[in-house]
XYZ file of C-alpha atoms in Angstrom:
698
model
C -31.013 24.140 11.869
C -27.789 25.497 13.394
C -24.688 26.277 11.582
C -20.844 26.048 12.767
C -17.570 27.378 10.962
C -15.193 25.086 10.267
C -11.382 26.085 9.736
C -9.020 23.900 7.951
C -6.069 24.201 5.854
C -6.733 23.559 2.151
C -4.200 21.259 0.950
C -4.367 22.390 -2.585
C -4.054 26.361 -1.980
C -2.274 26.260 1.112
C -4.917 28.670 2.623
C -7.101 28.213 5.430
C -10.719 27.990 4.421
C -13.712 28.819 6.651
C -16.597 26.820 5.433
C -20.081 26.601 7.233
C -21.292 23.276 8.157
C -24.134 21.481 9.360
C -23.754 21.197 13.352
C -23.466 17.568 12.820
C -20.456 17.489 10.628
C -17.784 16.081 13.096
C -20.711 13.100 13.743
C -21.024 12.459 10.095
C -17.328 12.582 9.346
C -15.997 10.056 12.295
C -19.328 7.558 11.036
C -18.225 8.043 7.338
C -14.585 7.018 7.911
C -15.000 4.776 10.594
C -14.581 0.900 9.770
C -17.904 -0.300 11.184
C -19.029 -1.774 7.659
C -15.478 -3.653 7.257
C -15.753 -5.226 10.629
C -19.651 -6.440 9.955
C -18.543 -7.731 6.506
C -15.627 -9.818 8.137
C -17.469 -13.203 8.375
C -14.401 -15.110 9.491
C -13.940 -12.789 12.211
C -17.812 -12.910 12.972
C -18.444 -16.443 13.016
C -15.106 -17.073 15.211
C -16.378 -14.546 18.035
C -20.006 -16.343 17.962
C -18.421 -19.724 18.516
C -16.098 -18.364 21.171
C -18.714 -16.482 22.956
C -21.351 -19.833 22.856
C -18.366 -21.935 24.459
C -17.569 -19.074 27.125
C -21.150 -18.936 28.197
C -21.496 -22.625 28.229
C -18.298 -23.034 30.243
C -19.685 -20.463 32.914
C -23.468 -22.334 32.936
C -21.435 -25.421 33.627
C -20.292 -24.186 36.604
C -23.806 -23.218 37.849
C -23.348 -19.571 37.997
C -25.304 -17.062 36.046
C -23.368 -15.593 32.774
C -22.899 -11.959 33.201
C -20.998 -10.360 30.155
C -19.206 -7.146 29.913
C -18.445 -6.245 26.383
C -15.985 -3.077 25.935
C -16.518 -1.147 22.779
C -19.655 -2.777 21.811
C -19.964 -0.754 18.120
C -23.163 -1.762 16.896
C -23.736 -4.296 20.103
C -23.210 -7.331 17.891
C -21.010 -9.048 20.307
C -23.535 -8.615 23.099
C -26.569 -9.794 20.976
C -24.454 -12.967 20.283
C -23.760 -13.303 23.906
C -27.573 -12.721 24.599
C -28.892 -15.181 22.173
C -25.872 -17.814 23.529
C -27.735 -17.819 26.983
C -25.950 -15.144 28.761
C -28.313 -13.821 31.646
C -27.433 -10.362 31.103
C -24.865 -8.112 28.904
C -23.438 -4.569 29.677
C -22.336 -2.970 26.556
C -19.991 -0.195 26.839
C -19.562 2.134 24.221
C -17.911 5.644 24.541
C -19.059 7.304 21.259
C -22.555 8.684 21.859
C -24.065 8.717 18.287
C -22.696 4.518 18.104
C -24.028 3.864 21.529
C -27.655 5.321 20.678
C -27.335 3.278 17.284
C -26.709 0.450 19.586
C -29.721 0.726 21.421
C -31.546 0.803 18.477
C -30.187 -2.255 16.844
C -30.412 -4.293 19.944
C -34.165 -3.165 20.391
C -34.786 -3.946 16.538
C -33.381 -7.648 17.496
C -35.917 -7.986 20.382
C -32.638 -8.200 23.055
C -33.438 -5.013 24.913
C -34.291 -7.035 28.058
C -31.005 -8.727 28.066
C -28.641 -5.970 27.089
C -27.869 -2.543 28.792
C -25.757 -0.221 26.749
C -23.583 2.119 28.764
C -22.379 5.172 26.962
C -18.988 5.774 28.886
C -15.422 5.070 28.631
C -14.976 1.719 30.458
C -12.755 3.670 32.941
C -15.678 5.604 34.101
C -18.211 2.769 34.652
C -19.433 2.014 37.990
C -20.740 -0.955 39.953
C -23.252 -1.326 42.672
C -26.775 -0.986 43.247
C -26.783 2.557 41.949
C -23.910 2.100 39.599
C -23.873 1.230 36.002
C -23.471 -2.291 36.592
C -25.599 -3.917 39.366
C -22.803 -6.258 39.686
C -19.472 -7.591 38.268
C -19.126 -9.583 35.089
C -17.560 -12.872 34.759
C -17.444 -13.055 30.748
C -15.460 -10.351 29.069
C -15.778 -9.710 25.473
C -13.699 -7.125 23.707
C -12.549 -6.150 20.185
C -10.082 -3.307 21.234
C -7.509 -4.466 18.854
C -5.498 -2.671 15.852
C -3.318 -4.136 13.301
C -0.107 -3.925 16.062
C -2.793 -5.538 18.552
C -2.126 -3.294 21.428
C -1.944 0.306 19.364
C -5.584 1.393 20.418
C -4.819 0.701 24.286
C -6.212 -2.533 24.735
C -4.015 -3.281 27.714
C -4.962 -0.635 30.098
C -8.455 -1.020 29.112
C -8.460 -5.088 30.156
C -6.108 -3.729 33.351
C -8.806 -1.709 34.521
C -11.739 -3.677 33.642
C -10.307 -7.021 35.253
C -9.684 -4.998 38.632
C -12.382 -3.029 38.615
C -15.381 -4.593 36.719
C -14.818 -8.277 36.717
C -15.539 -11.075 38.996
C -12.390 -13.202 40.814
C -12.716 -15.732 37.936
C -14.007 -14.799 34.252
C -14.017 -16.278 31.077
C -12.652 -13.941 28.005
C -13.524 -13.854 24.651
C -10.842 -13.801 22.996
C -9.138 -15.958 25.413
C -5.461 -15.432 24.475
C -3.497 -13.359 21.632
C -0.303 -14.477 19.957
C 2.305 -12.101 18.394
C 4.532 -13.460 15.709
C 7.479 -12.097 13.943
C 9.769 -12.855 11.165
C 13.005 -11.447 10.209
C 13.726 -10.589 6.333
C 15.745 -8.823 4.070
C 13.787 -6.637 1.831
C 15.030 -3.772 -0.231
C 11.826 -2.583 -0.885
C 10.358 -2.445 2.403
C 13.752 -1.155 3.564
C 13.452 1.647 1.266
C 10.166 2.897 3.158
C 12.203 3.730 5.653
C 15.879 4.691 4.759
C 17.050 7.110 1.977
C 19.320 5.160 -0.528
C 22.158 6.785 -1.829
C 21.819 7.792 -5.255
C 24.337 7.618 -7.966
C 23.266 8.845 -11.224
C 25.636 10.454 -13.675
C 27.424 13.121 -11.784
C 24.959 12.976 -8.780
C 26.261 11.169 -5.957
C 23.872 11.795 -2.863
C 24.622 10.298 0.256
C 22.170 10.327 3.341
C 23.638 12.030 6.333
C 25.053 9.388 8.731
C 22.310 10.330 11.425
C 19.676 9.404 9.078
C 21.077 5.970 8.350
C 21.188 5.151 12.338
C 17.942 6.808 13.145
C 15.661 4.200 14.907
C 12.502 6.319 13.106
C 9.386 6.612 14.475
C 7.029 4.202 16.441
C 4.097 4.861 14.049
C 3.654 1.377 12.902
C 3.780 0.545 9.284
C 0.444 -1.276 8.575
C 0.276 -3.300 5.124
C -1.626 -5.871 3.013
C 1.539 -8.205 3.402
C -0.540 -10.755 0.924
C -0.072 -8.100 -1.881
C 3.923 -8.181 -1.659
C 5.295 -10.434 -4.263
C 7.534 -13.264 -3.125
C 10.775 -11.577 -4.526
C 10.327 -8.617 -2.578
C 11.883 -10.133 0.617
C 14.147 -12.993 1.786
C 13.164 -14.822 4.849
C 16.001 -15.122 7.170
C 14.228 -16.405 9.989
C 11.483 -18.642 10.760
C 8.344 -17.384 11.993
C 8.957 -16.829 15.827
C 6.377 -16.553 18.707
C 7.375 -13.508 20.442
C 4.567 -12.880 23.408
C 1.186 -14.043 24.177
C -1.320 -11.994 26.351
C -3.723 -14.301 28.136
C -6.788 -12.310 28.676
C -8.820 -14.953 31.389
C -5.542 -13.613 33.473
C -4.578 -10.508 35.101
C -3.447 -8.187 32.170
C -0.645 -5.686 33.139
C 0.080 -2.529 30.918
C 3.957 -1.812 32.155
C 6.366 -2.001 29.837
C 8.391 -5.518 29.072
C 10.910 -6.909 26.578
C 10.440 -10.545 25.354
C 13.932 -11.959 24.041
C 13.305 -14.649 21.369
C 16.511 -16.842 20.692
C 16.890 -18.069 17.230
C 18.745 -19.138 14.272
C 18.801 -17.652 11.079
C 17.474 -19.912 8.121
C 19.556 -17.960 5.528
C 22.395 -15.410 5.132
C 21.825 -11.767 4.321
C 21.051 -8.218 5.515
C 18.271 -8.245 8.631
C 16.643 -5.041 8.027
C 12.533 -5.720 8.644
C 10.457 -7.433 10.937
C 7.313 -9.104 9.463
C 4.400 -9.145 12.348
C 0.922 -10.568 13.002
C -1.106 -12.109 15.556
C -3.747 -14.663 16.162
C -6.572 -14.557 18.648
C -7.691 -18.136 20.255
C -11.307 -17.543 21.305
C -11.352 -20.513 23.678
C -8.527 -22.217 26.179
C -8.000 -24.961 23.983
C -7.173 -22.988 21.028
C -9.377 -24.653 18.803
C -11.312 -21.414 17.549
C -8.658 -19.200 16.221
C -8.867 -16.246 14.297
C -5.469 -15.234 12.501
C -3.916 -12.047 10.998
C -1.392 -14.238 9.063
C -0.808 -12.876 5.179
C -2.242 -14.631 2.495
C 0.564 -16.735 1.511
C 0.859 -18.408 4.688
C -2.640 -20.195 3.640
C -2.836 -23.543 1.709
C -3.755 -22.821 -1.869
C -7.012 -25.118 -1.397
C -8.254 -22.660 1.494
C -9.904 -19.391 1.372
C -8.194 -16.402 2.826
C -10.417 -14.104 4.577
C -10.197 -10.305 3.536
C -10.123 -7.674 6.291
C -8.902 -4.061 6.356
C -9.287 -3.189 9.726
C -6.837 -5.496 10.858
C -3.729 -6.071 8.561
C -0.001 -6.901 8.949
C 2.684 -4.936 10.602
C 6.107 -4.044 8.975
C 8.906 -2.804 11.841
C 12.297 -1.533 10.949
C 15.329 -2.371 12.862
C 17.331 0.689 13.695
C 20.373 -0.402 11.429
C 20.754 -2.907 9.038
C 23.141 -5.825 10.233
C 24.467 -8.650 8.286
C 23.542 -12.312 9.738
C 24.888 -15.590 8.813
C 23.112 -19.129 8.627
C 23.269 -21.034 11.551
C 24.591 -18.429 14.093
C 22.546 -17.701 17.005
C 21.188 -14.394 17.760
C 18.225 -12.790 19.730
C 15.360 -10.931 18.523
C 13.675 -8.693 21.278
C 10.164 -7.333 21.103
C 9.582 -4.350 23.415
C 6.005 -3.632 24.143
C 4.646 -0.852 26.482
C 0.958 0.038 26.914
C 0.515 1.260 23.404
C 3.661 0.538 21.165
C 5.629 -2.353 20.076
C 9.286 -2.272 18.538
C 12.312 -4.756 17.950
C 15.788 -4.981 18.375
C 18.279 -7.475 17.317
C 21.296 -8.639 19.222
C 23.755 -11.343 19.799
C 22.868 -13.938 22.603
C 25.757 -12.940 24.660
C 24.816 -9.675 24.959
C 21.364 -10.346 26.476
C 21.420 -10.336 30.011
C 19.004 -9.616 33.222
C 19.613 -6.320 32.760
C 18.647 -6.178 29.020
C 15.477 -7.715 30.199
C 14.155 -4.055 31.001
C 12.653 -2.615 27.950
C 14.234 0.132 25.935
C 12.732 3.857 26.020
C 10.554 4.159 22.740
C 12.589 4.935 19.837
C 12.261 8.288 18.505
C 13.445 9.938 15.108
C 16.408 11.950 15.523
C 17.381 12.712 12.436
C 13.972 14.503 11.219
C 13.545 12.584 8.206
C 10.921 10.049 9.709
C 8.712 12.817 10.972
C 8.696 14.997 7.633
C 8.629 11.766 5.000
C 5.874 9.090 5.778
C 6.617 5.569 4.366
C 5.410 6.147 0.777
C 7.401 9.642 0.454
C 10.828 7.317 1.533
C 9.629 4.850 -1.479
C 9.222 7.501 -4.011
C 12.590 9.442 -3.108
C 14.246 5.769 -3.326
C 12.518 5.288 -6.963
C 15.431 5.091 -9.368
C 13.570 5.044 -12.474
C 11.514 8.397 -11.135
C 14.517 9.979 -10.382
C 15.861 9.330 -13.948
C 13.140 10.626 -15.705
C 13.481 13.903 -13.737
C 17.078 13.919 -14.473
C 16.341 13.446 -18.283
C 13.472 16.356 -18.050
C 15.747 18.837 -16.256
C 18.817 18.272 -19.109
C 15.954 19.553 -21.333
C 14.918 22.774 -19.564
C 17.585 23.992 -17.533
C 20.581 26.239 -19.068
C 23.973 26.586 -16.935
C 22.931 30.338 -16.454
C 19.263 29.678 -15.028
C 18.172 30.807 -11.719
C 16.276 27.931 -10.453
C 13.539 27.524 -7.764
C 12.038 24.175 -6.604
C 8.818 23.974 -4.997
C 8.385 20.600 -3.473
C 8.215 19.324 0.130
C 11.602 17.426 0.824
C 12.944 17.047 -2.919
C 15.989 15.833 -4.512
C 15.382 18.050 -7.851
C 17.654 20.576 -6.288
C 20.553 17.860 -6.318
C 19.472 17.030 -9.886
C 19.631 20.607 -11.119
C 22.873 21.381 -9.550
C 24.096 18.111 -11.304
C 22.748 19.192 -14.701
C 24.311 22.540 -14.424
C 27.649 21.313 -13.349
C 27.399 18.492 -16.302
C 26.720 21.074 -18.755
C 29.754 23.181 -18.306
C 31.857 21.536 -16.004
C 35.009 24.010 -16.163
C 33.089 27.268 -14.814
C 32.040 27.041 -11.191
C 29.890 29.820 -11.475
C 27.157 28.025 -13.833
C 23.953 27.213 -11.841
C 24.919 29.673 -9.188
C 21.333 30.255 -7.821
C 19.600 27.159 -7.025
C 16.526 27.967 -4.542
C 14.042 25.430 -3.006
C 11.117 26.224 -0.585
C 10.414 24.044 2.328
C 6.801 24.463 3.824
C 8.229 23.753 7.788
C 11.194 24.460 9.844
C 11.862 20.788 10.048
C 11.786 20.057 6.779
C 14.070 23.086 6.088
C 16.765 21.891 8.722
C 16.415 18.296 7.116
C 17.159 19.566 3.534
C 20.000 21.678 4.800
C 21.472 18.754 6.743
C 21.168 16.461 3.515
C 22.861 19.637 1.310
C 25.753 20.147 3.807
C 26.600 16.352 3.688
C 26.906 16.268 -0.101
C 29.035 19.543 0.061
C 26.311 21.967 -1.477
C 25.388 23.889 1.486
C 26.534 26.927 -0.093
C 25.022 26.200 -3.687
C 21.448 25.385 -2.743
C 19.724 28.018 -0.543
C 16.535 26.530 1.345
C 13.880 29.206 1.811
C 11.391 28.500 4.663
C 8.583 30.409 3.301
C 5.318 30.284 1.414
C 5.837 31.176 -1.980
C 3.723 34.270 -1.757
C 6.227 35.383 0.719
C 9.453 35.123 -1.038
C 10.888 38.470 -1.780
C 13.504 39.977 -4.575
C 16.101 39.988 -1.970
C 15.205 36.152 -1.087
C 16.272 35.517 -4.406
C 19.463 37.978 -4.519
C 17.423 40.159 -6.925
C 17.191 37.900 -9.414
C 14.151 36.769 -11.421
C 13.255 33.058 -11.547
C 14.082 31.573 -14.940
C 13.344 27.905 -14.179
C 10.404 26.639 -11.790
C 10.759 23.161 -11.031
C 8.542 20.662 -8.982
C 7.791 16.946 -8.590
C 5.412 17.912 -7.265
C 4.913 16.761 -4.040
C 3.985 18.378 -0.795
C 3.146 16.520 2.805
C -0.142 18.214 3.191
C -1.626 16.194 0.153
C -4.241 13.596 0.738
C -6.017 13.290 -2.694
C -3.780 13.306 -6.288
C -5.261 17.075 -7.173
C -3.864 18.040 -3.920
C -0.355 18.427 -5.307
C -1.750 21.108 -7.372
C -0.697 23.712 -4.759
C 2.568 23.869 -7.333
C 0.103 25.813 -9.581
C -1.040 28.149 -6.890
C 2.822 28.571 -6.020
C 3.539 29.188 -9.288
C 0.732 31.965 -9.484
C 1.708 33.567 -6.405
C 5.517 33.727 -8.068
C 4.233 35.319 -11.256
C 6.109 38.539 -10.349
C 8.955 37.020 -9.586
C 9.365 34.842 -13.038
C 11.157 35.983 -16.080
C 9.313 36.695 -19.182
C 10.669 33.551 -20.713
C 10.474 30.956 -17.845
C 10.394 27.444 -18.248
C 8.350 25.229 -15.848
C 8.679 21.435 -14.929
C 6.294 19.694 -14.968
C 4.464 21.681 -17.978
C 1.188 20.542 -16.903
C -0.865 18.060 -15.124
C -3.708 15.832 -16.528
C -6.249 14.035 -14.507
C -7.187 10.471 -15.528
C -10.206 8.198 -14.547
C -10.714 4.467 -14.832
C -13.949 2.097 -14.040
C -12.687 -0.613 -12.160
C -14.108 -3.882 -10.409
C -12.622 -4.432 -6.707
C -11.624 -7.988 -5.741
C -12.394 -6.616 -2.026
C -11.986 -2.940 -1.337
C -15.611 -2.641 -1.711
C -16.770 -4.234 1.170
C -15.645 -1.045 3.314
C -18.468 0.774 1.783
C -21.204 -1.903 1.250
C -24.035 -2.392 3.551
C -24.275 -5.570 5.444
C -27.799 -5.957 6.336
C -27.776 -9.525 8.173
C -24.703 -10.011 10.126
C -24.625 -13.697 11.700
C -28.511 -13.759 12.104
C -28.856 -10.078 13.359
C -30.210 -6.972 11.631
C -27.788 -4.444 11.634
C -29.424 -2.329 8.824
C -29.517 0.404 11.175
C -26.008 1.109 11.258
C -26.037 0.572 7.272
C -28.440 3.498 6.869
C -26.222 5.401 9.546
C -23.297 4.965 7.159
C -25.261 5.749 4.128
C -26.292 8.792 5.675
C -23.190 10.266 6.933
C -21.806 9.283 3.277
C -24.398 11.140 1.555
C -23.730 14.306 3.843
C -20.749 14.760 1.662
C -18.523 11.780 1.235
C -20.610 9.902 -1.283
C -19.882 12.568 -3.765
C -16.083 12.618 -2.848
C -13.012 10.683 -3.504
C -11.053 9.042 -0.795
C -7.510 8.244 -1.209
C -6.165 4.274 -0.969
C -2.893 2.745 -1.988
C -4.470 0.629 -4.836
C -0.690 -1.672 -5.150
C -2.570 -3.161 -1.939
C -5.931 -3.630 -3.360
C -6.599 -5.502 -6.516
C -8.898 -4.389 -8.755
C -9.631 -4.806 -12.986
C -10.050 -2.047 -15.323
C -13.420 -2.115 -16.936
C -12.969 0.773 -19.140
C -9.780 2.495 -20.830
C -7.934 5.223 -18.590
C -9.498 8.617 -19.928
C -7.908 11.710 -19.422
C -10.980 14.015 -18.211
C -8.980 17.330 -17.105
C -5.430 19.096 -17.722
C -4.231 21.919 -15.960
C -1.446 24.081 -17.550
C 1.220 25.218 -15.354
C 2.588 27.542 -17.812
C -0.618 29.740 -17.000
C -1.605 31.390 -13.821
C -4.414 29.674 -11.830
C -7.823 30.484 -13.782
C -10.332 32.633 -11.742
C -13.363 30.936 -13.246
C -14.514 27.219 -12.604
C -12.943 24.643 -14.876
C -15.704 22.020 -15.875
C -15.371 18.894 -18.012
C -18.345 16.572 -18.882
C -18.343 13.371 -21.270
C -18.478 9.715 -20.761
C -16.540 6.541 -21.545
C -17.147 2.964 -22.521
C -17.014 0.037 -20.499
C -14.866 -2.602 -22.682
C -15.137 -5.370 -20.119
C -17.718 -6.980 -18.147
C -17.698 -7.000 -14.502
C -19.393 -5.387 -11.317
C -18.327 -2.030 -11.721
C -17.677 -0.719 -7.925
C -16.077 2.796 -8.668
C -14.005 5.108 -10.582
C -10.275 5.595 -9.913
C -8.680 8.835 -10.207
C -4.917 9.818 -10.725
C -2.619 12.399 -11.863
C -0.257 11.986 -14.821
C 2.642 14.941 -15.063
C 4.015 16.050 -18.349
C 7.474 16.830 -17.454
C 8.362 18.000 -20.940
C 6.700 17.585 -24.076
C 8.024 13.799 -24.379
C 8.378 12.874 -20.833
C 5.390 11.928 -18.467
C 5.118 10.452 -14.956
C 1.994 8.637 -13.806
C 1.025 8.937 -10.091
C -1.609 5.978 -10.987
C -2.010 3.346 -13.367
C 0.996 1.978 -14.692
C -0.479 -0.694 -16.909
C -3.721 -2.967 -17.227
C -3.546 -6.657 -18.662
C -5.602 -6.690 -21.937
C -6.996 -9.948 -21.300
C -8.613 -9.501 -18.093
C -7.891 -5.801 -17.076
C -5.826 -6.626 -14.005
C -4.008 -3.392 -12.715
C -0.818 -2.238 -11.871
C -0.561 0.639 -9.697
C 2.249 3.345 -8.877
C 3.021 2.023 -5.411
C 4.469 5.300 -3.843
C 1.229 7.398 -4.239
C -1.991 6.985 -3.030
C -5.240 7.269 -5.683
C -8.369 8.507 -5.416
C -11.625 6.325 -5.463
C -15.133 7.198 -6.023
C -17.474 4.428 -5.295
C -20.826 4.207 -7.000
C -23.967 4.532 -5.534
C -24.472 0.768 -6.544
C -21.901 -0.079 -3.703
C -23.224 2.202 -1.100
C -26.754 1.322 -1.911
C -27.055 -1.794 -3.912
C -31.056 -2.345 -3.526
C -31.726 0.591 -5.410
C -29.219 -0.474 -8.046
C -30.496 -1.852 -11.305
C -29.615 -5.762 -11.938
C -28.684 -5.205 -15.675
C -25.224 -4.681 -16.768
C -23.711 -0.934 -17.394
C -21.907 0.001 -20.769
C -20.783 3.189 -19.987
C -19.843 5.950 -17.341
C -20.942 9.436 -17.589
C -18.917 12.260 -15.651
C -19.214 15.758 -14.580
C -16.170 17.355 -13.010
C -15.722 21.008 -11.653
C -12.412 22.235 -10.650
C -13.079 25.242 -8.141
C -9.808 27.578 -8.085
C -11.058 29.257 -4.992
C -11.176 25.901 -2.976
C -8.413 24.320 -4.989
C -10.961 21.177 -4.871
C -12.550 19.138 -7.678
C -16.488 18.455 -7.346
C -17.620 15.268 -8.974
C -20.194 12.966 -10.093
C -20.158 9.794 -11.849
C -22.970 8.043 -13.466
C -23.307 4.602 -14.717
C -25.345 4.126 -17.753
C -26.999 0.961 -19.168
């Protein structure tokens, strides 16, 4: 078998690792990380599509025409099989991803529908029509599922526009028939804290963000979230639910930019900050078959809420917050181009015909929204977390120490300066040497601007270097007596990737004083067996979907997961995904930052008991940092109720999730309950990664 070498930056060590991989590595990664299983488990979506397809075929037949279907982005071929079974005369199923197109051919054949469906392995814009073309004739039923959480973010509009002009007859039916985008204006300090840096006042600390940061419109990267997991106390509704725009897929779609002004009257006074948004799709012209992405709190208590992770809800941020008064007339304008949506809020008298021309896409001008993602903003705005760091720094810093901070975009240098000043406010020479390391020029520029805004530009020096590249001259020929970090690094995906701090400490060994202090002292890896309410569905095989056998897709996903990822953890923000603790949290590995990274593997082996009954879906992993001997900070479990084990998770970090084989292959799992979980963990210091194996024991 042919092998290829893949170079990738190791988020833990910071080095480029060259690994020998199977030639099909990229293919397996694509399949393993796809949302195919999630979509196949979305019963509400599947049933609504099937109903809409049956109705569309019937409408065409009632006109006395053959029903010719074009299915763009067919995936498993499910929607084409629905159409063929509903009476369509022929279906053209387009799938650009070759392995998926090959799978669709096999799935369609296994379901006995090959004579009615042709799979075309091309992008829809490359498909030809004619006697020698990919399609023998134009279609009159257009079926697609090109949508993302933002509706148009995957390029749905250009794909529709091209297909309708080039691949469809003069009159066609579309499934879905139309989409409607909704928005609601709210005030929410929690969500606003995902986009703006709040002023921080803590004892002598007074951190003010630059004005450019406060007025910056941010980036167009949509903030998708499971809004149903937000507490009602997290936001105040300032408007009713507003219909912003509709797209009728049975008419010619255009992908050019357009604005959609909506006049409304606020239902409460407050600070307008955030727009919550979602969409519905009507599968039929009458709007009787509707699939809605509305958040769970909009459903009546008696109605079950469909769970889906491939489509969630959107959070958009206004460029600046503005006060609104109940009863005053305002205009919320949704701007959209071919791929993006964004919003502005104005007074009605300022909306003219010229204002109907959409604004240019907003772009970050301050650098913060490029450097920090929404969870990082939330972390920096976490007052309790900052107080823990302040208290810990008071214990380890002395007025005359030389302090180096190793973390990306950290506020710890502010706290270090404040602690030094508070310890001896009458001696301006104290805490003279504070350095901080930034991994990128963008982050360096951002932090320098932040320090200058707070008149600390000459007191905190930013080094845009790797820790290994720091010289004595960089440190003014001083040795580091206090090495501090959160730790946080923008390249980190999994909790242990922030062990880059440990590698940095090791690289700086020659720059440290003999009696140096380090904060945090150490990190501990914790594990917890859990039962997920819904998240397990993203890795569970489907088998039969709406009467069609899709087990070939299940096997593809399983094979790709087994290629590597079934033995690995994957990152998830678990505050969005309810789960129950079936075990007590167990410390399985500790990393001592007072010592250099070891040269040999670190191993940890043992077991922990399940203390509650339930279906054990997997293990959650997270780090807890011991800032000092008596101050700790968790990036994972905050608490679990004694009665049922409902978990509360730290909301500003992603936790690692290791799914058990019983989720990946339920047919091979025993039917009786499990009593404990054994584990074998190996930390490889050369790769900076953790190999793991968890096994359920009866």
